[in-house]
PDB file of C-alpha atoms and ligand atoms in Angstrom:
ATOM      1  CA  MET A   1     -10.220  -2.376 -11.715  1.00  0.00           C
ATOM      2  CA  ALA A   2      -9.782  -1.266  -8.298  1.00  0.00           C
ATOM      3  CA  ALA A   3     -12.557  -1.251  -5.608  1.00  0.00           C
ATOM      4  CA  CYS A   4     -12.913   1.430  -2.615  1.00  0.00           C
ATOM      5  CA  THR A   5     -14.315   0.809   0.599  1.00  0.00           C
ATOM      6  CA  GLU A   6     -14.892   3.890   2.808  1.00  0.00           C
ATOM      7  CA  PHE A   7     -14.801   3.053   6.561  1.00  0.00           C
ATOM      8  CA  THR A   8     -16.759   5.507   8.601  1.00  0.00           C
ATOM      9  CA  CYS A   9     -16.708   6.046  12.425  1.00  0.00           C
ATOM     10  CA  SER A  10     -19.873   5.712  14.026  1.00  0.00           C
ATOM     11  CA  HIS A  11     -19.476   8.390  16.633  1.00  0.00           C
ATOM     12  CA  CYS A  12     -16.995  11.160  15.187  1.00  0.00           C
ATOM     13  CA  ALA A  13     -17.650  10.506  11.236  1.00  0.00           C
ATOM     14  CA  PHE A  14     -13.679  10.004  10.781  1.00  0.00           C
ATOM     15  CA  LYS A  15     -13.379   8.586   7.357  1.00  0.00           C
ATOM     16  CA  VAL A  16     -10.834   6.115   6.163  1.00  0.00           C
ATOM     17  CA  GLU A  17     -10.598   4.889   2.596  1.00  0.00           C
ATOM     18  CA  ALA A  18      -9.434   1.654   1.585  1.00  0.00           C
ATOM     19  CA  TRP A  19      -8.188   0.545  -2.017  1.00  0.00           C
ATOM     20  CA  ASP A  20      -8.067  -3.107  -2.686  1.00  0.00           C
ATOM     21  CA  ASP A  21      -5.076  -3.234  -4.983  1.00  0.00           C
ATOM     22  CA  GLY A  22      -2.187  -1.369  -3.063  1.00  0.00           C
ATOM     23  CA  ASN A  23       0.600   0.563  -4.678  1.00  0.00           C
ATOM     24  CA  ARG A  24       2.905  -1.599  -6.625  1.00  0.00           C
ATOM     25  CA  TYR A  25       6.444  -0.294  -6.869  1.00  0.00           C
ATOM     26  CA  LEU A  26       9.985  -1.445  -8.166  1.00  0.00           C
ATOM     27  CA  THR A  27      13.029  -0.259  -6.460  1.00  0.00           C
ATOM     28  CA  ASP A  28      15.878   1.330  -8.326  1.00  0.00           C
ATOM     29  CA  GLN A  29      19.663   0.698  -7.640  1.00  0.00           C
ATOM     30  CA  ASP A  30      19.448   3.294  -4.742  1.00  0.00           C
ATOM     31  CA  GLY A  31      16.576   1.585  -3.217  1.00  0.00           C
ATOM     32  CA  LYS A  32      14.075   4.277  -4.293  1.00  0.00           C
ATOM     33  CA  ARG A  33      10.504   3.192  -5.087  1.00  0.00           C
ATOM     34  CA  HIS A  34       8.876   3.782  -8.392  1.00  0.00           C
ATOM     35  CA  TYR A  35       5.177   3.302  -8.583  1.00  0.00           C
ATOM     36  CA  PHE A  36       3.191   1.584 -11.383  1.00  0.00           C
ATOM     37  CA  TYR A  37      -0.484   1.810 -12.056  1.00  0.00           C
ATOM     38  CA  HIS A  38      -3.030   0.646 -14.532  1.00  0.00           C
ATOM     39  CA  PRO A  39      -3.248   0.779 -17.251  1.00  0.00           C
ATOM     40  CA  GLY A  40       0.219   0.293 -18.651  1.00  0.00           C
ATOM     41  CA  ASP A  41       1.771  -0.778 -15.563  1.00  0.00           C
ATOM     42  CA  LEU A  42       3.031  -4.247 -16.967  1.00  0.00           C
ATOM     43  CA  THR A  43       4.897  -2.637 -20.005  1.00  0.00           C
ATOM     44  CA  GLU A  44       6.116   0.200 -17.980  1.00  0.00           C
ATOM     45  CA  MET A  45       7.417  -2.063 -15.431  1.00  0.00           C
ATOM     46  CA  ARG A  46       9.391  -3.901 -18.082  1.00  0.00           C
ATOM     47  CA  ALA A  47      10.876  -0.715 -19.598  1.00  0.00           C
ATOM     48  CA  PHE A  48      11.897   0.241 -16.169  1.00  0.00           C
ATOM     49  CA  ALA A  49      13.622  -3.147 -15.333  1.00  0.00           C
ATOM     50  CA  GLU A  50      15.416  -3.015 -18.705  1.00  0.00           C
ATOM     51  CA  ALA A  51      16.605   0.618 -18.222  1.00  0.00           C
ATOM     52  CA  GLN A  52      17.723  -0.388 -14.799  1.00  0.00           C
ATOM     53  CA  MET A  53      19.677  -3.391 -16.247  1.00  0.00           C
ATOM     54  CA  GLY A  54      21.094  -1.715 -19.231  1.00  0.00           C
ATOM     55  CA  GLY A  55      19.501  -3.796 -21.946  1.00  0.00           C
ATOM     56  CA  VAL A  56      16.830  -6.279 -23.105  1.00  0.00           C
ATOM     57  CA  MET A  57      16.213  -8.882 -20.636  1.00  0.00           C
ATOM     58  CA  THR A  58      15.252 -12.636 -20.982  1.00  0.00           C
ATOM     59  CA  GLU A  59      11.994 -13.655 -19.165  1.00  0.00           C
ATOM     60  CA  ALA A  60      14.199 -15.396 -16.525  1.00  0.00           C
ATOM     61  CA  ASP A  61      16.291 -12.278 -15.782  1.00  0.00           C
ATOM     62  CA  TYR A  62      13.096 -10.167 -15.529  1.00  0.00           C
ATOM     63  CA  LEU A  63      11.409 -12.549 -13.110  1.00  0.00           C
ATOM     64  CA  ALA A  64      14.600 -12.709 -11.065  1.00  0.00           C
ATOM     65  CA  PHE A  65      14.628  -8.933 -11.407  1.00  0.00           C
ATOM     66  CA  LEU A  66      10.947  -8.667 -10.102  1.00  0.00           C
ATOM     67  CA  HIS A  67      11.626 -11.170  -7.385  1.00  0.00           C
ATOM     68  CA  GLU A  68      14.328  -8.838  -5.855  1.00  0.00           C
ATOM     69  CA  ARG A  69      12.871  -5.255  -6.536  1.00  0.00           C
ATOM     70  CA  CYS A  70       9.143  -5.582  -6.617  1.00  0.00           C
ATOM     71  CA  GLY A  71       6.852  -4.903  -3.716  1.00  0.00           C
ATOM     72  CA  ASN A  72       3.372  -3.685  -2.872  1.00  0.00           C
ATOM     73  CA  GLU A  73       2.413  -1.170  -0.455  1.00  0.00           C
ATOM     74  CA  GLY A  74      -0.849  -1.037   1.218  1.00  0.00           C
ATOM     75  CA  ASP A  75      -2.578   1.667   3.197  1.00  0.00           C
ATOM     76  CA  TRP A  76      -2.300   1.138   7.031  1.00  0.00           C
ATOM     77  CA  LEU A  77      -4.092   2.967  10.045  1.00  0.00           C
ATOM     78  CA  CYS A  78      -2.327   3.532  13.248  1.00  0.00           C
ATOM     79  CA  LEU A  79      -4.995   2.422  15.805  1.00  0.00           C
ATOM     80  CA  LYS A  80      -3.326   4.019  18.519  1.00  0.00           C
ATOM     81  CA  CYS A  81      -3.001   7.629  16.956  1.00  0.00           C
ATOM     82  CA  GLY A  82      -4.989   7.412  13.794  1.00  0.00           C
ATOM     83  CA  CYS A  83      -2.240   8.376  11.296  1.00  0.00           C
ATOM     84  CA  GLN A  84      -2.382   6.638   7.732  1.00  0.00           C
ATOM     85  CA  ARG A  85       0.961   5.583   6.090  1.00  0.00           C
ATOM     86  CA  ARG A  86       1.532   3.450   3.110  1.00  0.00           C
ATOM     87  CA  ARG A  87       3.788   0.268   3.960  1.00  0.00           C
ATOM     88  CA  ASP A  88       5.021  -2.945   2.606  1.00  0.00           C
ATOM     89  CA  PRO A  89       4.463  -5.396   5.297  1.00  0.00           C
ATOM     90  CA  LYS A  90       7.188  -7.586   3.599  1.00  0.00           C
ATOM     91  CA  ARG A  91       9.806  -5.026   3.717  1.00  0.00           C
ATOM     92  CA  ASP A  92       8.920  -2.182   5.870  1.00  0.00           C
ATOM     93  CA  PRO A  93       9.057  -1.975   9.944  1.00  0.00           C
ATOM     94  CA  MET A  94       5.423  -2.115  10.772  1.00  0.00           C
ATOM     95  CA  GLN A  95       5.609   0.524  13.578  1.00  0.00           C
ATOM     96  CA  CYS A  96       3.941   3.585  13.401  1.00  0.00           C
ATOM     97  CA  PRO A  97       6.362   6.520  12.621  1.00  0.00           C
ATOM     98  CA  ASN A  98       4.273   9.053  14.604  1.00  0.00           C
ATOM     99  CA  CYS A  99       3.434   7.380  17.887  1.00  0.00           C
ATOM    100  CA  GLY A 100       5.835   4.551  17.899  1.00  0.00           C
ATOM    101  CA  GLN A 101       3.575   1.658  18.495  1.00  0.00           C
ATOM    102  CA  GLN A 102       2.957  -1.505  16.490  1.00  0.00           C
ATOM    103  CA  LYS A 103      -0.618  -0.706  15.950  1.00  0.00           C
ATOM    104  CA  LEU A 104      -0.844  -0.391  12.183  1.00  0.00           C
ATOM    105  CA  ARG A 105      -3.630  -2.206  10.629  1.00  0.00           C
ATOM    106  CA  GLY A 106      -4.548  -2.722   6.944  1.00  0.00           C
ATOM    107  CA  THR A 107      -7.162  -0.189   6.169  1.00  0.00           C
ATOM    108  CA  ASP A 108      -9.291  -2.878   4.542  1.00  0.00           C
ATOM    109  CA  LYS A 109      -9.693  -4.635   7.803  1.00  0.00           C
ATOM    110  CA  LEU A 110     -11.217  -1.974   9.902  1.00  0.00           C
ATOM    111  CA  GLU A 111     -14.595  -3.270  10.307  1.00  0.00           C
ATOM    112  CA  GLY A 112     -15.785  -3.422  13.934  1.00  0.00           C
ATOM    113  CA  ARG A 113     -12.435  -1.689  15.122  1.00  0.00           C
ATOM    114  CA  THR A 114     -12.564   1.168  17.736  1.00  0.00           C
ATOM    115  CA  CYS A 115     -11.689   4.526  16.034  1.00  0.00           C
ATOM    116  CA  PRO A 116      -8.464   5.895  17.106  1.00  0.00           C
ATOM    117  CA  LYS A 117      -9.607   9.569  16.737  1.00  0.00           C
ATOM    118  CA  CYS A 118     -12.461   9.581  19.320  1.00  0.00           C
ATOM    119  CA  GLY A 119     -11.903   6.037  20.920  1.00  0.00           C
ATOM    120  CA  LYS A 120     -15.730   5.836  21.292  1.00  0.00           C
ATOM    121  CA  GLY A 121     -17.219   4.673  17.813  1.00  0.00           C
ATOM    122  CA  THR A 122     -16.312   1.769  15.730  1.00  0.00           C
ATOM    123  CA  PHE A 123     -15.833   1.741  11.997  1.00  0.00           C
ATOM    124  CA  HIS A 124     -18.374   0.607   9.434  1.00  0.00           C
ATOM    125  CA  GLY A 125     -17.269  -0.052   5.708  1.00  0.00           C
ATOM    126  CA  GLU A 126     -19.379   0.897   2.628  1.00  0.00           C
ATOM    127  CA  MET A 127     -18.330   0.024  -0.852  1.00  0.00           C
ATOM    128  CA  THR A 128     -18.004   3.407  -2.666  1.00  0.00           C
ATOM    129  CA  ALA A 129     -16.366   3.477  -5.845  1.00  0.00           C
ATOM    130  CA  VAL A 130     -14.818   1.171  -8.485  1.00  0.00           C
ATOM    131  CA  SER A 131     -12.426   2.856 -10.992  1.00  0.00           C
TER     132      SER A 131
HETATM  133 ZN1   ZN B   1     -14.163   8.171  15.955  1.00  0.00          ZN
HETATM  134 ZN1   ZN B   2       0.389   6.060  15.591  1.00  0.00          ZN
END
């Protein structure tokens, strides 16, 4: 179950979508991220872990694997230049790759913020979809 809130600028109608559940991933040996979504994500994550480790894992092994390799990327908006990026705040540098400012803000926390596109309006959120 994921809910979507759409934030719209009161001045220029710039829109940003915010999903409440993020993008869960596991990293492989090379550090590459593999994403897992509903439904089937739990069994797929387990199968991925066992494929990575080369065999059936105990519960304790699996939990240790998750602790080391599991993360969740949220959607972030740069309040300086308006570009959107996926970031895991626990692992990724929270700096905008486009303008270099540390102005990234979670897209679910845009209510009342000044729009970076026009610099005049503010965002107002409305729940639009549940999938
Ligand atoms: Zn605007
Ligand atoms: Zn930026």
